[in-house]
mmCIF file of C-alpha atoms and ligand atoms in Angstrom:
data_model
loop_
_atom_site.group_PDB
_atom_site.id
_atom_site.type_symbol
_atom_site.label_atom_id
_atom_site.label_comp_id
_atom_site.label_asym_id
_atom_site.label_seq_id
_atom_site.Cartn_x
_atom_site.Cartn_y
_atom_site.Cartn_z
ATOM 1 C CA MET A 1 104.556 112.071 123.634
ATOM 2 C CA SER A 2 105.596 111.153 120.095
ATOM 3 C CA THR A 3 105.683 107.418 119.430
ATOM 4 C CA VAL A 4 106.487 107.655 115.707
ATOM 5 C CA ASP A 5 110.152 107.812 114.766
ATOM 6 C CA HIS A 6 111.034 107.110 111.148
ATOM 7 C CA PRO A 7 114.070 109.338 110.498
ATOM 8 C CA ARG A 8 114.945 107.774 107.127
ATOM 9 C CA PHE A 9 111.378 107.941 105.819
ATOM 10 C CA SER A 10 111.056 111.511 107.126
ATOM 11 C CA ALA A 11 114.176 112.524 105.202
ATOM 12 C CA VAL A 12 112.808 110.938 102.017
ATOM 13 C CA TRP A 13 109.378 112.502 102.505
ATOM 14 C CA SER A 14 110.882 115.985 103.123
ATOM 15 C CA TRP A 15 112.984 115.622 99.972
ATOM 16 C CA LEU A 16 109.903 114.597 97.988
ATOM 17 C CA MET A 17 107.774 117.419 99.354
ATOM 18 C CA ARG A 18 110.407 119.975 98.312
ATOM 19 C CA ARG A 19 109.887 118.666 94.765
ATOM 20 C CA GLU A 20 106.177 117.964 95.033
ATOM 21 C CA PRO A 21 104.702 116.760 91.730
ATOM 22 C CA ALA A 22 102.198 119.245 90.296
ATOM 23 C CA ALA A 23 99.471 116.576 90.274
ATOM 24 C CA LEU A 24 99.802 116.053 94.024
ATOM 25 C CA ALA A 25 99.654 119.793 94.707
ATOM 26 C CA HIS A 26 96.563 119.982 92.487
ATOM 27 C CA GLY A 27 94.969 117.178 94.540
ATOM 28 C CA ARG A 28 95.650 119.150 97.721
ATOM 29 C CA ARG A 29 93.901 122.199 96.257
ATOM 30 C CA LEU A 30 90.848 120.071 95.429
ATOM 31 C CA LEU A 31 90.985 118.460 98.872
ATOM 32 C CA LEU A 32 90.738 121.779 100.677
ATOM 33 C CA ASP A 33 88.639 123.759 98.240
ATOM 34 C CA GLY A 34 85.657 125.192 100.110
ATOM 35 C CA ALA A 35 86.774 124.026 103.568
ATOM 36 C CA ARG A 36 85.439 126.316 106.274
ATOM 37 C CA GLY A 37 85.720 126.914 110.005
ATOM 38 C CA ARG A 38 87.923 125.106 112.502
ATOM 39 C CA VAL A 39 90.128 122.374 111.005
ATOM 40 C CA LEU A 40 91.991 119.431 112.524
ATOM 41 C CA GLU A 41 94.709 117.931 110.325
ATOM 42 C CA VAL A 42 96.286 114.732 111.670
ATOM 43 C CA GLY A 43 99.650 113.502 110.370
ATOM 44 C CA ALA A 44 100.392 116.868 108.783
ATOM 45 C CA GLY A 45 103.926 115.910 107.684
ATOM 46 C CA THR A 46 105.901 118.927 106.451
ATOM 47 C CA GLY A 47 102.729 121.037 106.294
ATOM 48 C CA ALA A 48 102.314 120.628 102.540
ATOM 49 C CA ASN A 49 98.581 121.347 102.832
ATOM 50 C CA PHE A 50 98.983 124.599 104.747
ATOM 51 C CA ALA A 51 99.344 126.843 101.702
ATOM 52 C CA HIS A 52 96.023 125.547 100.360
ATOM 53 C CA TYR A 53 93.757 126.596 103.243
ATOM 54 C CA GLY A 54 91.419 129.296 101.978
ATOM 55 C CA ALA A 55 89.827 132.353 103.523
ATOM 56 C CA GLY A 56 86.904 130.389 105.001
ATOM 57 C CA VAL A 57 89.202 128.510 107.395
ATOM 58 C CA THR A 58 89.415 130.263 110.756
ATOM 59 C CA GLU A 59 91.928 128.028 112.561
ATOM 60 C CA VAL A 60 93.966 124.875 111.887
ATOM 61 C CA VAL A 61 95.247 122.478 114.530
ATOM 62 C CA ALA A 62 97.882 120.297 112.870
ATOM 63 C CA VAL A 63 99.101 117.179 114.680
ATOM 64 C CA GLU A 64 102.342 115.498 113.611
ATOM 65 C CA PRO A 65 104.202 112.821 115.594
ATOM 66 C CA GLU A 66 107.521 112.700 113.734
ATOM 67 C CA PRO A 67 109.896 115.315 115.265
ATOM 68 C CA SER A 68 111.717 116.442 112.115
ATOM 69 C CA LEU A 69 108.521 116.630 110.050
ATOM 70 C CA ARG A 70 106.831 118.517 112.886
ATOM 71 C CA ALA A 71 109.616 121.123 112.853
ATOM 72 C CA GLN A 72 109.096 121.613 109.114
ATOM 73 C CA ALA A 73 105.334 121.874 109.645
ATOM 74 C CA ALA A 74 105.921 124.572 112.276
ATOM 75 C CA ALA A 75 108.012 126.525 109.753
ATOM 76 C CA ALA A 76 105.278 126.104 107.111
ATOM 77 C CA ALA A 77 102.711 127.332 109.661
ATOM 78 C CA GLY A 78 104.828 130.464 110.176
ATOM 79 C CA ARG A 79 104.946 131.086 106.436
ATOM 80 C CA ALA A 80 101.171 130.621 106.151
ATOM 81 C CA ALA A 81 100.543 133.072 109.005
ATOM 82 C CA ALA A 82 102.906 135.622 107.404
ATOM 83 C CA GLY A 83 100.797 135.428 104.238
ATOM 84 C CA ALA A 84 97.035 135.547 104.160
ATOM 85 C CA GLY A 85 96.601 132.061 105.668
ATOM 86 C CA PRO A 86 94.807 131.059 108.864
ATOM 87 C CA ARG A 87 96.454 130.648 112.264
ATOM 88 C CA ILE A 88 97.951 127.147 112.378
ATOM 89 C CA THR A 89 98.999 125.476 115.620
ATOM 90 C CA VAL A 90 101.351 122.515 115.198
ATOM 91 C CA ALA A 91 101.464 119.926 117.991
ATOM 92 C CA ASP A 92 102.884 116.506 118.751
ATOM 93 C CA GLY A 93 100.500 113.542 118.768
ATOM 94 C CA THR A 94 98.876 110.719 116.858
ATOM 95 C CA PHE A 95 95.319 109.613 116.156
ATOM 96 C CA ASP A 96 95.584 107.437 119.266
ATOM 97 C CA ALA A 97 96.977 110.226 121.421
ATOM 98 C CA LEU A 98 95.667 113.597 120.326
ATOM 99 C CA PRO A 99 97.098 116.543 122.287
ATOM 100 C CA PRO A 100 94.789 118.749 124.415
ATOM 101 C CA VAL A 101 94.912 121.509 121.757
ATOM 102 C CA ALA A 102 93.136 119.097 119.389
ATOM 103 C CA ARG A 103 89.999 119.071 121.533
ATOM 104 C CA GLY A 104 86.915 119.195 119.308
ATOM 105 C CA PRO A 105 84.454 119.894 117.988
ATOM 106 C CA PHE A 106 85.956 120.712 114.588
ATOM 107 C CA ASP A 107 84.141 121.643 111.398
ATOM 108 C CA VAL A 108 86.602 119.701 109.247
ATOM 109 C CA VAL A 109 89.090 116.856 109.779
ATOM 110 C CA VAL A 110 91.740 116.540 107.046
ATOM 111 C CA CYS A 111 93.496 113.249 106.275
ATOM 112 C CA SER A 112 95.979 113.216 103.406
ATOM 113 C CA LEU A 113 98.310 110.288 102.810
ATOM 114 C CA VAL A 114 98.109 109.295 106.466
ATOM 115 C CA LEU A 115 95.398 106.613 106.777
ATOM 116 C CA CYS A 116 97.750 104.198 104.964
ATOM 117 C CA THR A 117 100.146 104.502 107.889
ATOM 118 C CA VAL A 118 98.051 104.476 111.056
ATOM 119 C CA PRO A 119 98.322 101.192 112.981
ATOM 120 C CA ASP A 120 94.516 100.812 113.275
ATOM 121 C CA LEU A 121 92.494 102.373 110.435
ATOM 122 C CA ASP A 122 89.051 101.860 112.029
ATOM 123 C CA SER A 123 90.185 103.336 115.321
ATOM 124 C CA ALA A 124 91.703 106.385 113.568
ATOM 125 C CA LEU A 125 88.431 107.007 111.744
ATOM 126 C CA ARG A 126 86.440 106.691 114.959
ATOM 127 C CA THR A 127 88.729 109.365 116.414
ATOM 128 C CA ALA A 128 88.139 111.600 113.370
ATOM 129 C CA HIS A 129 84.373 111.064 113.687
ATOM 130 C CA ALA A 130 84.398 111.944 117.386
ATOM 131 C CA ALA A 131 86.461 115.105 116.765
ATOM 132 C CA LEU A 132 83.883 116.499 114.329
ATOM 133 C CA ARG A 133 80.724 118.391 115.137
ATOM 134 C CA PRO A 134 77.589 116.686 113.808
ATOM 135 C CA GLY A 135 77.420 117.670 110.138
ATOM 136 C CA GLY A 136 81.199 118.226 110.025
ATOM 137 C CA GLU A 137 83.362 117.028 107.147
ATOM 138 C CA LEU A 138 86.103 114.463 106.777
ATOM 139 C CA ARG A 139 88.231 115.510 103.788
ATOM 140 C CA TYR A 140 90.434 112.685 102.509
ATOM 141 C CA TYR A 141 93.147 112.288 99.901
ATOM 142 C CA GLU A 142 94.578 108.815 100.275
ATOM 143 C CA HIS A 143 96.067 106.058 98.187
ATOM 144 C CA VAL A 144 93.881 102.958 98.320
ATOM 145 C CA ALA A 145 93.588 99.249 97.494
ATOM 146 C CA ALA A 146 93.295 98.167 93.862
ATOM 147 C CA ASP A 147 91.685 95.037 92.380
ATOM 148 C CA GLY A 148 93.337 92.595 89.990
ATOM 149 C CA PRO A 149 97.094 92.317 89.405
ATOM 150 C CA LEU A 150 97.872 95.686 91.009
ATOM 151 C CA GLY A 151 95.954 94.575 94.124
ATOM 152 C CA ALA A 152 98.040 91.383 94.230
ATOM 153 C CA LEU A 153 101.210 93.456 93.928
ATOM 154 C CA GLN A 154 100.016 95.708 96.769
ATOM 155 C CA ARG A 155 99.416 92.690 99.025
ATOM 156 C CA ALA A 156 102.866 91.323 98.187
ATOM 157 C CA VAL A 157 104.724 94.568 98.929
ATOM 158 C CA ASP A 158 102.702 95.120 102.127
ATOM 159 C CA ALA A 159 103.741 91.676 103.358
ATOM 160 C CA THR A 160 107.413 92.262 102.628
ATOM 161 C CA PHE A 161 109.456 95.448 102.437
ATOM 162 C CA TRP A 162 106.997 98.325 101.896
ATOM 163 C CA PRO A 163 105.879 99.201 105.447
ATOM 164 C CA ARG A 164 109.468 99.085 106.727
ATOM 165 C CA ALA A 165 110.785 101.174 103.846
ATOM 166 C CA PHE A 166 108.017 103.792 103.918
ATOM 167 C CA GLY A 167 107.336 104.660 107.535
ATOM 168 C CA GLY A 168 104.615 102.051 108.169
ATOM 169 C CA CYS A 169 102.681 102.690 104.936
ATOM 170 C CA HIS A 170 100.318 99.945 103.661
ATOM 171 C CA THR A 171 99.163 100.095 100.082
ATOM 172 C CA HIS A 172 96.279 97.597 100.086
ATOM 173 C CA ARG A 173 93.830 99.349 102.423
ATOM 174 C CA ASP A 174 90.095 99.640 101.834
ATOM 175 C CA THR A 175 90.139 103.173 103.175
ATOM 176 C CA VAL A 176 86.902 104.342 101.568
ATOM 177 C CA GLY A 177 85.057 101.268 102.909
ATOM 178 C CA ALA A 178 86.472 102.009 106.359
ATOM 179 C CA ILE A 179 85.290 105.635 106.146
ATOM 180 C CA GLU A 180 81.750 104.377 105.530
ATOM 181 C CA ARG A 181 82.024 101.749 108.295
ATOM 182 C CA ALA A 182 82.999 104.528 110.705
ATOM 183 C CA GLY A 183 79.585 106.141 110.128
ATOM 184 C CA PHE A 184 80.455 108.822 107.578
ATOM 185 C CA ALA A 185 78.128 109.589 104.680
ATOM 186 C CA ARG A 186 79.795 110.175 101.318
ATOM 187 C CA VAL A 187 79.316 113.691 99.966
ATOM 188 C CA ARG A 188 81.823 113.780 97.111
ATOM 189 C CA HIS A 189 84.237 111.155 95.923
ATOM 190 C CA ARG A 190 86.553 110.757 92.990
ATOM 191 C CA ASP A 191 89.036 108.062 92.058
ATOM 192 C CA VAL A 192 92.298 109.573 90.894
ATOM 193 C CA ARG A 193 95.621 108.118 89.798
ATOM 194 C CA ALA A 194 99.041 109.345 90.858
ATOM 195 C CA VAL A 195 100.596 108.039 87.614
ATOM 196 C CA PRO A 196 99.244 106.732 84.271
ATOM 197 C CA ALA A 197 97.229 103.494 84.504
ATOM 198 C CA TRP A 198 99.918 101.366 82.838
ATOM 199 C CA VAL A 199 102.499 102.130 85.591
ATOM 200 C CA PRO A 200 102.215 99.376 88.260
ATOM 201 C CA LEU A 201 102.976 101.673 91.198
ATOM 202 C CA PRO A 202 101.411 100.319 94.427
ATOM 203 C CA VAL A 203 100.415 103.825 95.550
ATOM 204 C CA ALA A 204 98.921 104.859 92.199
ATOM 205 C CA PRO A 205 95.173 104.411 92.908
ATOM 206 C CA MET A 206 93.987 107.284 95.054
ATOM 207 C CA ALA A 207 90.703 108.472 96.521
ATOM 208 C CA LEU A 208 89.873 112.138 96.983
ATOM 209 C CA GLY A 209 86.678 113.228 98.627
ATOM 210 C CA VAL A 210 84.482 114.627 101.350
ATOM 211 C CA ALA A 211 82.398 112.556 103.775
ATOM 212 C CA ARG A 212 80.127 113.965 106.420
ATOM 213 C CA ARG A 213 79.456 113.010 110.020
ATOM 214 C CA PRO A 214 75.655 112.820 109.898
ATOM 215 C CA ASP A 215 73.863 115.307 112.128
ATOM 216 C CA ALA A 216 71.086 114.294 114.519
ATOM 217 C CA ALA A 217 68.285 115.069 112.031
ATOM 218 C CA GLN A 218 69.907 112.918 109.323
ATOM 219 C CA ARG A 219 70.453 110.053 111.795
ATOM 220 C CA SER A 220 66.803 109.951 112.822
ATOM 221 C CA ARG A 221 65.535 109.786 109.202
HETATM 222 C C1 SAM B 301 103.170 110.145 103.928
HETATM 223 S S1 SAM B 301 103.212 111.272 105.208
HETATM 224 C C2 SAM B 301 101.921 112.412 104.738
HETATM 225 C C3 SAM B 301 102.074 113.748 105.381
HETATM 226 C C4 SAM B 301 100.979 114.779 105.039
HETATM 227 N N1 SAM B 301 99.682 114.379 105.525
HETATM 228 C C5 SAM B 301 100.907 115.082 103.581
HETATM 229 O O1 SAM B 301 99.832 114.986 102.992
HETATM 230 O O2 SAM B 301 101.947 115.452 103.011
HETATM 231 C C6 SAM B 301 102.431 110.359 106.548
HETATM 232 C C7 SAM B 301 102.412 111.137 107.835
HETATM 233 O O3 SAM B 301 101.667 110.441 108.834
HETATM 234 C C8 SAM B 301 102.335 110.600 110.082
HETATM 235 N N2 SAM B 301 101.894 109.510 110.971
HETATM 236 C C9 SAM B 301 102.411 108.280 111.091
HETATM 237 N N3 SAM B 301 101.716 107.560 112.004
HETATM 238 C C10 SAM B 301 100.747 108.373 112.468
HETATM 239 C C11 SAM B 301 99.706 108.224 113.450
HETATM 240 N N4 SAM B 301 99.535 107.072 114.115
HETATM 241 N N5 SAM B 301 98.891 109.269 113.687
HETATM 242 C C12 SAM B 301 99.059 110.424 112.999
HETATM 243 N N6 SAM B 301 100.019 110.626 112.079
HETATM 244 C C13 SAM B 301 100.849 109.613 111.819
HETATM 245 C C14 SAM B 301 103.801 110.549 109.688
HETATM 246 O O4 SAM B 301 104.657 111.050 110.682
HETATM 247 C C15 SAM B 301 103.794 111.379 108.414
HETATM 248 O O5 SAM B 301 103.900 112.738 108.669
#
């Protein structure tokens, strides 16, 4: 079923995740802090989030299209289950082709460092919205578009080498705007930086937050 095959990027990403910067791991803890119930994580990579699911999470369905990353995610799921973590099922698929095990409704959908890569951001967010129960949460930790000179640099790298070099990643995406366009209501949001402000790294500006699929009562207000 998998339609994503980026062996070189997968090797680089696995290498990076084995040496994950402390700031990124801290962001993952904040991302998942207080998450509860049944969780769908799409584009789970090596399973770097799995160790951060807390006691309130009853089940995680983790979807990952890239074969070598999926194998590493399955190993991470085993380690989580051997500890005090929740049961995690790892399956092949994408936002466009979720496997049957990813049938909703979920209490939480987790997107970390994946919305930069999906071919159609709005469509992926519609899928996330549909997978959630009314009142359910989208938890996101994504690098996002900047203004000014860094924004210009992002547009330049996106138009040239960046997506090919980094598994389809685009740096100049208005991901938070797209989350709102998809019908989510912002609950918590913070702008964070992967590196100090003076470093012109295209993936430096990041957004970390929780948005909610409104429930019926909220919609009718
Ligand atoms: C930069 S990695 C991030 C992995 C993980 N979410 C994390 O936080 O470490 C991007 C991931 O998105 C996956 N991916 C790429 N295209 C996708 C799609 N259309 N649907 C779901 N996942 C996708 C890649 O295989 C890869 O695992």
